Amino acid sequence: MEDLDLYGVVRDLHVRSHLADIEKEASALLTPHQQIAGQSKAKSLLDGKLILESFLDYLRDNGADKFEEFVNSTVLRLVSTVHPNETERHTNLMHYASILDKYIDWKKNLQSLHELSPNASEYRIIRESLNQTRREIKAEIEGVWQSDQLRTNPIPVVSEAARVLDRYAMIFKAYPIFLKFVKFLAKEAFWLYQAYHYASTKEDWMSTFFKVRSKSSESRSGKVKSIKRTFRELNIKLKPPSITAPIITFGTWKGGDRDGNPFVVASFTNQTFVDQKVYVLEHYVQMASELLDKLTSATAHVPVTKELQDSVLADALVFPYLENIKTHEPYRSKMRYILEKLRNTYTRVVEVRQRAGETVKPLLGLTLPGPTGYNYAWQLQKDIDTLRNSFLQHNGKAQGRSLLQDLKILIDTFGLHMAAIDFRQTSTKNLDALREYLEFINHPSAKNLTKLSENEKIECLLGLLQEPDMLMTSWALQSLSKITRDTIETLFIFADVAKTDPNAVGKFIISMCSGVSDILVLLFLMKLAGMCEIKEGRITRFPFDITGLFETIQDLKACPRIIKQALSLPLYRNYVTEHRGGRITVMLGYSDSAREGSCLASDAQVAHTALAIKELEDEINMGLGKEGESNQRISFVFYRGRGDTLPRGYGGSISKSIASQSVTSGSEDHTEQNRYLRVYSSVASAVDHFHKIYRAHVGAQLAVVAKPDKSRGGIYMFPEENALYQKYMDFFGKISYVTWNKLVNPEFGPSGEVYFRILNTYSILPHLASCHFASRPVAREGMTYNIDTIRAIPFAMLLAQMREFTVAYYGTGTSYQLASEWLQQPSTTVPLLVKAWARNNKDQKDLPAAFAKFTELSQLVEAYGMSKDVSELLAAGTADESTSGLYTPSLFDVLKQYNSVDEGIAYVATLMNDVAKNRNNELLTILQEMYYSYAPFRYSTENKEASLLVRDFRMVQTYTKDASAEEKAILEYTEAEAVLATRWVLAISKQTQLSSKTMLQDWRSPELYLLHKIQSRFLQRYREIESARKKTGGQRPRAELESLDRLRVYIQLTVLAVSEALGFGG
C-alpha cells in the first residue's frame, strides 16, 4: 500500500479506538457494579471500601464525637497541570465528549422504552427521541471523521490553558451532585451508628424502631427516616454532622508552572488570574439568571427573615435604577440584586482584561467593582446564605436545597477565583535570580554564593533575609536579565492577587529541591517582591505555602533530613508554627524518580520517604510542651505529583494508587493531567471520578498500613511486619536503581550512550519536538536527549510507542534474582559484606575491634558459624565486592545507595537473618507474603505486570530491524530482563500467565499491531530519505523534501493513534 493509503488506515483505526472507548465507558457508568471480565471476584488488598463503609468503620472505632471533624478535615485538592500533553485536538475531544453524553442518553432511553407498551403515547415519543439522538451521534462521528485529527500549528500555552478551563463546565455541574451525596452518606452513617449504639444499650429502642418502621417505606432513605423518628419518639436529641468543608478543592498549574517552559511568562500568569475570574463569574451569572424566575415565593404566603428584609432594603438604596422590583417577592428581589452585582463584577473584569492586553502590571486588583458588585467572595456567600437561611427557616427547605444550594456549593468551593494557581520553578533558576540581584546591588555575598557548601549557603541566606533594606525597586528590576525580571514580575503579580483574593493563590513549589537553601532562596525572592516581612529574626507576615518538590531518588531520600534541618532553624520554625498553622506541604515526585531511577526504585523510595516524613512528624510532636518547644503541632500534607501512565504510578486506577500508599495525610494534593482530565468530559464520568478518588482517600485514612497508637497519644506506629516489608522493598529498589542506570546512564557504564542512540534513531523521539502535542519542550534544556535532559512524560511515551517500555519494568527481574542469590547464599554473601565493610572502614586503626563493634555483621558471621577472624573472612569468597557486570550491579554498588555503606550492610544482614530464620531460606516466600499483605508492594507488582503486558519484543524488533549488532545486543538484554521479570511476577502473584488488574486494553490486538507496523514503516522511510539527503550534502529534489513533510504528518498521526489504542501515554 502507498503511504497515503496507510495514512487513511491509521485515521480509521484511530477513530474506531475512540468509539470503542466510549462504548466501554458508557457501559461502566451505567452498570458500575458489574464484574470486570477476567478479574477475580475476591477483594484484593487494594480494593477500596464504599464511602459509607469507611464512615461506619470510623464511627465504630472512634465513636461519633469527632466524626464531623474527621469528615471536614479529610480533604483532597485536585490540581490540573498546565501542560496536559494531551495528544488529541481539543475540538475532536469535544466531539467525543458529546458522543459519550448522547450515547449514555440513548442507552438509558432504550432501556426505558423496553419497559413501556408499544401502544403508549410515551413509547412513540421516546422512540422518536432515540432516532433523533442516533442521528445526532452519527452527525458527531461524521464531523470528527471529516475534521483534521492533528493540530496544524504548535499549541500555545494560552490554548492549553483554555483547554483545561473548559473542563470546569462539567466540574461545575458534577461537583454539587457529588458533595450533596457525600453529605447524605455522612448523615446516614451517623444515624446507622447511633441506631446500633442505642439498640445495644437502651432496652426500648428496638421495639420503638419496629413500630415506626412498620409505617415507613422499605427504601434505604425510609430506614434512615425511621431511625430519626425513633429518636424523636424517645426524646433523644442528637446532632448529625454538619459538613461545611468543600471536601474536594481545586488548584491548577495553569499560569504558574514555569518549570522548563519558556512560554509561561509573567504576562500569561497575569492574564490567567483574570481569565479564571471571568469564567467563574459567567457561570454564576447564568445560574443566578435561572434562579431569578424560580424563587417566586410571596410574603402573602410565606414569611421571610428580618435579615433578608434588611438586605433587600440595603440593596434597593444601591440600585435605585433597577425597575420592576416586586417587594412582595423578597426572594426574587434579592436574587435580582445578586444578579446585578454579578453582572457589574463580570463587566468590570472583562473591561480590565480587554484594556490591559498582555501586560505584567498586576491586573486582579483592578477588577474590584466597588459597592455595585462583589469585591470579595464572602460578600457573595453572605447574600446567598441570607436567601437560603430564610428558606430553611420558613418552610422553604426544598427550594433552599435545590439549585440555590448548588450555587452555594460552587461559591463556597470556587469563590471568585475558580482554582488556586500554584507557582512552580526550578531551584536553579531561583538561585540564578537571587545571585543576579545580589550582583546588581554589589552585595559581597554575590561572588561566592554558588560556591558555598550547603550549610554555608544557609547561613548566608539567613543573614540576607534579615537585612532590612532588601526590596526590589523598579530601576533595579529593569536592570536584570529577562528571565530574572520575569520571575520577579510573576511574584509581584502573585503578591497583588494575594491582597485582592488570597484564595486565588496556591502553593509555591520548588522543583528539584535538594536542600534547605533552596527553600530560603525562594523565601528571599518573595521578600524582594514584598510578600514577606521579617523583623528581629522573626517572620511577621507571610501567609504563603512554600513546598519543595523532591523529584529524584536522591532528593526523595534526602527529603526527611532536609525538612528536619529546616525546622531546626528558628526562622523557618516560626514561619510554620505562626503562619502555616503547623502545616508543612511536602511534594513527592513520581515522574522523574521513575525516569532516572526505574519504576521499582521510585515505588520503594516514595513509600519509604512518606513513612519517614510521618515518623518525623511524630518525633517532632512528642516534644510538645517541653521547655523551649512550641506547643503548635506539626502536620505534613502530602502533595503527590503523580501522572497517569503506568511507569509514573497510575496504572489505570486512581483508587488503587491511593490505597497503595504507605501513609497518607488527612489533607492531600494530587496532580491531574493527560487522560485524567478526560474524566471531566461528561457529568456522569466526572461524578464517578470524584466518588472514586474521595472514596479511596477516606478509606486510606482508616486502612493505611501505619496506624496511630492510642496508647502513645496517637503517635503513628508502623506495624513491625510492614517495617520489615519496607526494608525488603528498599533493597529491591536500590538494586533496580543501579541496574536501570547501567542501561541508560553513561556515568554507570557504556550502555547508556548506545541505548539512547537506539531511541534517537529508531523511536519517535526525533519527531516529538515537531509534534504539536504540548507547549513544553521535550527536554529540559536544548535538543540533546539523554537520561538527564529528557522529560519524564515524553520518555515514557516514546518507550511505550515502540513497545520497549523499559522505564516501567526494567530492573525488577534482576532485583529479585540478585536479592535471592545474595540473601539465600550466606557462604558467598557474608564475605562480600565483610569486604564491603572493610573497604568502607579502611582507615580504622584496629579493624578487628571495629568489626566486633559492628553488631549486625558480627552476629551474622556468628550465626552462620564462620570464622570471626577478619583476615580469613576477607580472603573467603570468589568474587571481589567491586566487580559488576555490564548490566548487573555488584553488591557493593547496591550498598552505596544507602545513606552509608554500613547502613546498607546492617539492612542486608537483617534481611538475611529473616530469610534464614523465618522464610525457610526462600526469598519467594516473603515476596508472596508482601504481595498479599503490603499495599505499596502489591500495587508496584500490579503495575509491573501491566507493563510487561505492554512490552512486546516482536514490535521492538520491527522498529529496530536496521539496528547494529551492538544495539541489538542491548535490546536482547532488555528482553531477557522482561522474561526474568515476568517469571518473578508470576511466581509472586501465584499465576500462570500475566493479566492486567486495572486496565482492560487489548495490547495484543491485530489493530494495534497494524498501527505499530505502519508507524515503524513511516519512521524507516523518513530515515532513508533523510540519510540520502545528508549523503548528498543536503541538496535533494523538492519532491523528496515534500515527502519528508508528509511523513512528519503521518508519523504524528500514528503517535496519536497508538497512544489512544494503548490507553495511556498521550
XYZ file of N, CA and C in Angstrom, residues 361-535:
525
model
N 1.816 44.406 34.451
C 1.234 45.221 35.512
C 0.113 44.425 36.178
N 0.180 44.190 37.487
C -0.846 43.360 38.152
C -2.256 43.842 37.858
N -3.115 42.887 37.455
C -4.449 43.229 36.990
C -5.567 42.903 37.966
N -5.420 41.844 38.737
C -6.570 41.374 39.503
C -7.059 42.434 40.484
N -6.148 43.189 41.044
C -6.557 44.241 41.973
C -7.389 45.320 41.311
N -7.263 45.442 39.970
C -8.035 46.451 39.238
C -9.444 45.990 38.920
N -9.743 44.700 39.164
C -11.049 44.156 38.779
C -12.129 44.368 39.831
N -11.786 44.980 40.964
C -12.780 45.173 42.018
C -13.804 46.216 41.580
N -15.110 45.891 41.648
C -16.132 46.787 41.094
C -16.650 47.839 42.058
N -16.229 47.790 43.325
C -16.755 48.748 44.286
C -18.094 48.313 44.854
N -18.912 49.237 45.364
C -20.153 48.873 46.071
C -21.245 48.295 45.171
N -21.102 48.410 43.867
C -22.163 47.909 42.975
C -21.912 46.471 42.515
N -20.885 45.862 43.075
C -20.590 44.483 42.702
C -20.001 43.732 43.871
N -19.339 42.631 43.570
C -18.716 41.812 44.609
C -17.200 41.963 44.529
N -16.646 42.601 45.560
C -15.199 42.734 45.630
C -14.555 41.467 46.177
N -15.269 40.778 47.031
C -14.729 39.586 47.689
C -15.771 38.475 47.690
N -15.319 37.254 47.714
C -16.217 36.098 47.647
C -17.147 36.047 48.859
N -16.662 36.496 50.022
C -17.502 36.408 51.219
C -18.756 37.266 51.105
N -18.691 38.335 50.316
C -19.880 39.171 50.121
C -20.959 38.404 49.360
N -20.541 37.677 48.343
C -21.474 36.859 47.579
C -21.993 35.698 48.434
N -21.095 35.093 49.202
C -21.507 33.997 50.090
C -22.563 34.480 51.089
N -22.352 35.683 51.613
C -23.296 36.224 52.602
C -24.676 36.434 51.987
N -24.726 36.960 50.776
C -26.009 37.169 50.110
C -26.740 35.849 49.866
N -26.010 34.852 49.389
C -26.632 33.543 49.118
C -27.086 32.903 50.422
N -26.269 33.007 51.471
C -26.653 32.433 52.766
C -27.899 33.122 53.332
N -27.998 34.419 53.114
C -29.184 35.157 53.580
C -30.451 34.605 52.927
N -30.396 34.401 51.636
C -31.529 33.816 50.912
C -31.849 32.411 51.415
N -30.808 31.597 51.490
C -31.013 30.187 51.817
C -31.501 30.011 53.253
N -30.945 30.765 54.171
C -31.361 30.649 55.578
C -32.829 31.023 55.752
N -33.273 32.005 55.004
C -34.680 32.393 55.092
C -35.578 31.261 54.593
N -35.170 30.620 53.520
C -35.938 29.474 53.015
C -36.001 28.358 54.059
N -34.846 28.032 54.641
C -34.781 26.915 55.580
C -35.588 27.185 56.849
N -35.693 28.445 57.222
C -36.412 28.784 58.450
C -37.905 28.984 58.245
N -38.344 29.092 56.994
C -39.754 29.402 56.737
C -40.318 28.489 55.641
N -40.312 27.210 55.925
C -40.994 26.217 55.094
C -40.548 26.226 53.630
N -39.262 26.491 53.407
C -38.769 26.508 52.026
C -37.561 25.604 51.839
N -37.520 24.494 52.587
C -36.346 23.624 52.535
C -36.085 23.086 51.136
N -37.145 22.716 50.432
C -36.963 22.151 49.094
C -36.290 23.156 48.166
N -36.723 24.419 48.235
C -36.107 25.446 47.384
C -34.687 25.769 47.855
N -34.481 25.751 49.167
C -33.151 26.037 49.707
C -32.144 24.958 49.401
N -32.639 23.747 49.102
C -31.735 22.626 48.849
C -31.702 22.221 47.373
N -32.217 23.039 46.509
C -32.205 22.712 45.077
C -31.092 23.478 44.374
N -31.450 24.208 43.316
C -30.440 24.930 42.542
C -29.728 25.983 43.381
N -30.438 26.556 44.358
C -29.807 27.558 45.222
C -28.676 26.932 46.025
N -28.878 25.705 46.493
C -27.816 25.019 47.218
C -26.639 24.710 46.293
N -26.938 24.362 45.045
C -25.852 24.118 44.085
C -25.002 25.369 43.901
N -25.677 26.518 43.789
C -24.935 27.768 43.638
C -24.097 28.047 44.880
N -24.656 27.787 46.047
C -23.908 27.995 47.291
C -22.676 27.097 47.337
N -22.827 25.830 46.945
C -21.697 24.890 46.950
C -20.589 25.384 46.035
N -20.972 25.854 44.859
C -19.966 26.339 43.911
C -19.258 27.579 44.444
N -20.002 28.498 45.029
C -19.380 29.721 45.562
C -18.459 29.386 46.727
N -18.890 28.479 47.607
C -18.049 28.082 48.741
C -16.769 27.403 48.277
N -16.837 26.718 47.145
C -15.681 25.961 46.654
C -14.796 26.780 45.735
N -15.406 27.518 44.819
C -14.639 28.189 43.769
C -14.528 29.700 43.966
N -15.304 30.260 44.911
C -15.206 31.690 45.196
C -15.308 32.532 43.946
N -14.502 33.581 43.870
C -14.402 34.408 42.667
C -13.117 34.105 41.899
N -12.401 33.051 42.333
C -11.095 32.760 41.737
C -11.099 31.497 40.891
N -12.020 30.598 41.114
C -12.201 29.314 40.446
C -11.222 28.265 40.952
N -9.929 28.440 40.684
C -8.940 27.460 41.142
C -7.673 28.197 41.550
N -7.105 27.816 42.695
C -5.876 28.457 43.169
C -4.722 28.079 42.248
N -3.941 29.068 41.848
C -2.822 28.839 40.923
C -1.535 28.654 41.716
N -0.855 27.547 41.459
C 0.444 27.282 42.078
C 1.555 27.934 41.256
N 2.585 28.370 41.943
C 3.804 28.868 41.299
C 4.834 27.745 41.359
N 5.444 27.408 40.206
C 6.460 26.348 40.216
C 7.636 26.768 39.349
N 8.822 26.641 39.913
C 10.044 26.947 39.172
C 11.194 26.126 39.754
N 12.179 25.824 38.928
C 13.307 25.018 39.385
C 14.162 25.795 40.374
N 14.785 25.067 41.276
C 15.630 25.684 42.295
C 16.806 26.425 41.668
N 17.324 25.914 40.544
C 18.483 26.563 39.914
C 18.126 27.937 39.357
N 16.924 28.078 38.784
C 16.520 29.381 38.258
C 16.256 30.368 39.382
N 15.726 29.882 40.491
C 15.538 30.762 41.653
C 16.884 31.271 42.148
N 17.853 30.362 42.221
C 19.187 30.743 42.707
C 19.851 31.721 41.738
N 19.685 31.488 40.447
C 20.255 32.407 39.453
C 19.670 33.810 39.608
N 18.362 33.877 39.870
C 17.711 35.184 40.043
C 18.253 35.893 41.274
N 18.445 35.153 42.360
C 18.990 35.750 43.580
C 20.412 36.236 43.353
N 21.239 35.384 42.747
C 22.631 35.761 42.504
C 22.725 37.008 41.643
N 21.884 37.069 40.609
C 21.920 38.214 39.702
C 21.526 39.511 40.427
N 20.536 39.418 41.303
C 20.129 40.610 42.058
C 21.252 41.066 42.982
N 21.890 40.121 43.656
C 22.985 40.476 44.562
C 24.153 41.096 43.809
N 24.414 40.592 42.608
C 25.485 41.171 41.792
C 25.149 42.603 41.394
N 23.866 42.835 41.084
C 23.459 44.179 40.662
C 23.651 45.199 41.778
N 23.350 44.814 43.022
C 23.486 45.767 44.131
C 24.877 45.708 44.759
N 25.787 44.935 44.101
C 27.168 44.808 44.582
C 27.246 44.278 46.006
N 26.414 43.314 46.291
C 26.431 42.717 47.620
C 27.642 41.788 47.737
N 28.360 41.809 48.862
C 29.564 40.977 48.992
C 29.285 39.466 48.885
N 28.056 39.046 49.093
C 27.746 37.613 49.027
C 27.608 37.107 47.600
N 27.469 38.017 46.636
C 27.151 37.613 45.270
C 28.224 36.729 44.654
N 29.495 37.078 44.907
C 30.587 36.404 44.224
C 30.698 34.927 44.580
N 30.516 34.591 45.855
C 30.775 33.221 46.302
C 29.519 32.402 46.614
N 28.341 32.994 46.400
C 27.111 32.327 46.827
C 26.986 30.917 46.269
N 27.198 30.759 44.978
C 27.001 29.446 44.353
C 28.128 28.472 44.675
N 29.214 28.970 45.228
C 30.348 28.097 45.548
C 30.324 27.594 46.992
N 29.425 28.131 47.787
C 29.378 27.774 49.209
C 28.853 26.365 49.409
N 29.230 25.762 50.522
C 28.639 24.485 50.910
C 27.185 24.739 51.327
N 26.405 23.665 51.482
C 25.002 23.826 51.843
C 24.856 24.578 53.163
N 25.609 24.211 54.187
C 25.496 24.880 55.488
C 25.925 26.337 55.409
N 26.978 26.608 54.646
C 27.436 27.993 54.485
C 26.389 28.820 53.730
N 25.755 28.177 52.747
C 24.728 28.869 51.966
C 23.529 29.215 52.855
N 23.156 28.291 53.729
C 22.037 28.528 54.651
C 22.351 29.720 55.550
N 23.570 29.731 56.106
C 23.972 30.823 56.991
C 23.947 32.153 56.252
N 24.430 32.141 55.018
C 24.453 33.366 54.210
C 23.033 33.855 53.925
N 22.138 32.935 53.560
C 20.766 33.298 53.217
C 19.999 33.807 54.434
N 20.239 33.213 55.582
C 19.578 33.698 56.802
C 19.988 35.135 57.084
N 21.250 35.434 56.833
C 21.708 36.815 57.005
C 21.059 37.762 56.017
N 20.970 37.326 54.765
C 20.342 38.158 53.739
C 18.872 38.426 54.061
N 18.196 37.412 54.545
C 16.771 37.549 54.835
C 16.506 38.589 55.923
N 17.480 38.773 56.797
C 17.262 39.677 57.915
C 17.808 41.077 57.662
N 18.367 41.294 56.470
C 18.786 42.649 56.120
C 17.540 43.472 55.787
N 17.321 44.599 56.433
C 16.033 45.318 56.350
C 15.751 45.997 55.016
N 16.783 46.356 54.251
C 16.556 47.184 53.062
C 16.502 46.370 51.774
N 16.239 45.076 51.880
C 16.199 44.221 50.696
C 14.801 44.223 50.085
N 14.527 45.175 49.218
C 13.261 45.219 48.489
C 13.558 45.587 47.042
N 12.841 44.956 46.118
C 13.078 45.215 44.706
C 12.495 46.567 44.312
N 13.312 47.374 43.643
C 12.857 48.670 43.140
C 12.672 48.571 41.626
N 11.914 49.475 41.064
C 11.630 49.424 39.622
C 12.899 49.599 38.800
N 13.796 50.476 39.251
C 15.024 50.682 38.482
C 15.938 49.473 38.556
N 15.929 48.782 39.705
C 16.730 47.566 39.816
C 16.142 46.467 38.939
N 14.816 46.378 38.924
C 14.151 45.334 38.148
C 14.478 45.459 36.668
N 14.463 46.669 36.157
C 14.717 46.868 34.726
C 16.166 46.580 34.341
N 17.030 46.490 35.318
C 18.447 46.246 35.035
C 18.801 44.756 35.035
N 17.858 43.924 35.407
C 18.113 42.487 35.476
C 17.864 41.823 34.129
N 18.313 40.575 33.988
C 18.107 39.840 32.743
C 16.626 39.555 32.545
N 16.260 39.187 31.338
C 14.852 38.950 31.005
C 14.248 37.838 31.864
N 15.001 36.748 32.065
C 14.482 35.603 32.823
C 14.280 35.971 34.286
N 15.281 36.629 34.878
C 15.178 37.023 36.281
C 14.080 38.063 36.475
N 14.020 39.022 35.553
C 12.984 40.051 35.647
C 11.598 39.412 35.582
N 11.447 38.423 34.735
C 10.146 37.765 34.594
C 9.775 36.995 35.867
N 10.749 36.393 36.510
C 10.487 35.694 37.773
C 9.974 36.665 38.833
N 10.663 37.796 38.988
C 10.252 38.784 39.997
C 8.902 39.387 39.655
N 8.674 39.678 38.371
C 7.381 40.244 37.957
C 6.239 39.269 38.236
N 6.497 37.982 38.052
C 5.479 36.975 38.361
C 5.160 36.982 39.851
N 6.181 37.104 40.676
C 5.946 37.159 42.122
C 5.200 38.431 42.516
N 5.488 39.545 41.841
C 4.721 40.777 42.081
C 3.236 40.548 41.805
N 2.957 39.826 40.721
C 1.563 39.544 40.345
C 0.900 38.678 41.414
N 1.594 37.654 41.896
C 1.054 36.814 42.961
C 0.819 37.641 44.230
N 1.714 38.585 44.493
C 1.546 39.430 45.682
C 0.287 40.288 45.566
N 0.048 40.832 44.385
C -1.156 41.637 44.171
C -2.411 40.775 44.306
N -2.373 39.586 43.747
C -3.519 38.681 43.818
C -3.826 38.329 45.269
N -2.775 38.094 46.055
C -2.958 37.720 47.460
C -3.690 38.813 48.237
N -3.451 40.068 47.878
C -4.149 41.172 48.552
C -5.607 41.249 48.112
N -5.855 40.907 46.854
C -7.208 41.010 46.294
C -8.060 39.809 46.650
N -7.505 38.608 46.474
C -8.236 37.363 46.717
C -7.243 36.284 47.128
N -6.972 36.154 48.426
C -5.973 35.174 48.887
C -6.261 33.745 48.438
N -7.537 33.415 48.237
C -7.884 32.061 47.818
C -7.426 31.741 46.407
N -7.101 32.765 45.630
C -6.656 32.548 44.253
C -5.200 32.110 44.188
N -4.470 32.296 45.289
C -3.045 31.953 45.330
C -2.880 30.545 45.882
N -2.194 29.700 45.112
C -1.950 28.328 45.541
C -0.642 28.198 46.290
N 0.100 27.169 45.972
C 1.347 26.880 46.678
C 2.542 27.256 45.818
N 3.648 27.504 46.469
C 4.876 27.909 45.787
C 5.834 26.720 45.801
N 5.994 26.110 44.625
C 6.690 24.829 44.501
C 8.100 25.042 43.966
N 9.049 24.403 44.625
C 10.450 24.466 44.191
C 10.787 23.135 43.542
N 10.863 23.104 42.210
C 11.227 21.880 41.510
C 12.693 21.559 41.761
N 12.982 20.258 41.794
C 14.349 19.775 42.026
C 14.914 20.352 43.326
N 14.103 20.331 44.361
C 14.541 20.815 45.673
C 15.508 19.800 46.274
N 16.706 20.254 46.610
C 17.715 19.320 47.122
C 18.351 19.791 48.424
N 17.836 20.885 49.007
C 18.413 21.360 50.259
C 17.584 22.471 50.873
N 17.862 22.770 52.138
C 17.160 23.848 52.836
C 17.411 25.182 52.150
N 18.597 25.335 51.585
C 18.926 26.608 50.932
C 17.960 26.909 49.783
N 17.462 25.870 49.111
C 16.515 26.093 48.013
C 15.232 26.743 48.537
N 14.799 26.353 49.730
C 13.608 26.942 50.345
C 13.883 28.398 50.716
N 15.057 28.651 51.299
C 15.392 30.016 51.731
C 15.580 30.958 50.551
N 16.067 30.428 49.421
C 16.238 31.265 48.231
C 14.888 31.784 47.760
N 13.899 30.902 47.659
C 12.567 31.347 47.224
C 11.957 32.301 48.249
N 12.181 32.036 49.525
C 11.680 32.931 50.566
C 12.276 34.331 50.383
N 13.548 34.400 50.037
C 14.199 35.694 49.833
C 13.606 36.409 48.615
N 13.395 35.678 47.517
C 12.814 36.299 46.325
C 11.420 36.846 46.624
N 10.661 36.124 47.426
C 9.319 36.581 47.791
C 9.401 37.798 48.712
N 10.448 37.853 49.518
C 10.660 39.041 50.357
C 10.992 40.242 49.471
N 11.773 40.013 48.425
C 12.075 41.092 47.481
C 10.808 41.643 46.844
N 9.846 40.747 46.611
C 8.595 41.148 45.962
C 7.592 41.721 46.950
N 7.999 41.882 48.216
C 7.119 42.468 49.220
C 6.102 41.507 49.785
N 6.328 40.203 49.606
C 5.362 39.201 50.076
C 5.665 38.720 51.483
N 6.824 39.070 51.995
C 7.262 38.574 53.303
C 7.880 39.717 54.101
N 7.523 39.793 55.371
C 8.125 40.790 56.271
C 8.829 40.071 57.412
N 10.056 40.499 57.701
C 10.860 39.888 58.755
C 11.380 40.994 59.662
N 11.143 40.842 60.951
C 11.635 41.816 61.920
C 12.274 41.078 63.086
